[in-house]
Amino acid sequence: MESVVTEDSAAPGKAPTLADNSKKSGSSHGVIVKPVVNAIGVLRYLAHKGAPERAADIARHLEINPSTCFNILRTLVSEDVVDFNPLSKTYSAGLGLARLAEQLVTQGQRVQLALPLMRELAIARGITVTLWRRMGNDRIVLVSSESSPTDLHIYMPLGQRLPVLMGASGRLFVGQMNLSENDLRTEFARIRWARALSFEEYLEQVHLAQRHGWAVDDGYFSDGVLAIAAPVRDTTRSIAYTVSAVMIRSQHSDAEVRIKALGQSLKELGTRLESVLF
């Protein structure tokens, strides 16, 4: 039997789809910046076209004001992601864009290298081990997951996004965000927890995570689910990822002893992952 957990802040006990999370992240925060959207549209068009194009043709195809399109193209040329041919007056995807894509592929390959280390712990402890990354100021995203080959385990879909405060990972990320108490209260008030949690209790859990080097969410993210997370730091010593152990609480006795042991194991795994991811 397989247990599926895909939680969001929508309502306690509810398991909304990934689409629900995506919709929420775009509507509750942030502003769509049209010039950025147009610039990305130009890059996508040139990459798909695969051949040089004149500015007027690009503007007509994308329905962008010609003057605006020209200014976008000129900016992209200056940033080395678009090439300009002065003889034919045409634009094409530049070497800088290929380098950006190469860096993303390399990052994905590094995450793949982390999987055997995560799988090792998952099998040894009979748990699900997940890797989370902070995206922007208000979200974290699940980038990797490894489960033990037991009859009952927790499945979490890759790409799942959560508010940055949520889960054991959230308690680590928020600890380095330097939010004022008022700002943290505002963000906290937006979250719906699976079971009651006061702001004061949450803040104390954040402080405990900072002291211990690992964090715990005991059924607040999802009722009956215990999660423990440790940081994975980049070369500047900022928390770039978190590695988390997720399990059904009722399956495990001696929870307090187990939490401490797993917290230490995750700290060690986080350190090992740093050499793989960075």
PDB file of C-alpha atoms in Angstrom, residues 13 24 29 37 39 45 87 91 96 113-114 135 167 172 181 215 232 244 249 259-260 262 267:
ATOM      1  CA  GLY A  13      -6.214  17.599   5.875  1.00  0.00           C
ATOM      2  CA  LYS A  24      -1.774  30.147  -5.546  1.00  0.00           C
ATOM      3  CA  HIS A  29       2.304  37.633  -4.204  1.00  0.00           C
ATOM      4  CA  VAL A  37       7.644  38.576 -20.152  1.00  0.00           C
ATOM      5  CA  ALA A  39      12.113  39.480 -23.244  1.00  0.00           C
ATOM      6  CA  TYR A  45      11.047  32.592 -30.242  1.00  0.00           C
ATOM      7  CA  LEU A  87      25.188  43.106 -42.305  1.00  0.00           C
ATOM      8  CA  TYR A  91      19.127  38.591 -34.502  1.00  0.00           C
ATOM      9  CA  GLY A  96      25.399  33.345 -23.667  1.00  0.00           C
ATOM     10  CA  LEU A 113      24.375  12.685  -8.220  1.00  0.00           C
ATOM     11  CA  ALA A 114      22.726  13.396  -4.866  1.00  0.00           C
ATOM     12  CA  MET A 135      12.520  29.589  -5.079  1.00  0.00           C
ATOM     13  CA  GLY A 167       7.308  22.102   6.914  1.00  0.00           C
ATOM     14  CA  LEU A 172      15.308  26.360   8.305  1.00  0.00           C
ATOM     15  CA  GLU A 181       8.833  39.836  13.689  1.00  0.00           C
ATOM     16  CA  ALA A 215      14.299  21.290  12.237  1.00  0.00           C
ATOM     17  CA  VAL A 232      22.531  22.053   2.570  1.00  0.00           C
ATOM     18  CA  SER A 244      14.328  16.145   4.751  1.00  0.00           C
ATOM     19  CA  ARG A 249       4.455   9.047  12.767  1.00  0.00           C
ATOM     20  CA  ILE A 259      14.040  12.446  15.863  1.00  0.00           C
ATOM     21  CA  LYS A 260      17.411  13.212  17.446  1.00  0.00           C
ATOM     22  CA  LEU A 262      17.612  11.323  12.286  1.00  0.00           C
ATOM     23  CA  LYS A 267      23.056  17.037   9.249  1.00  0.00           C
TER      24      LYS A 267
END
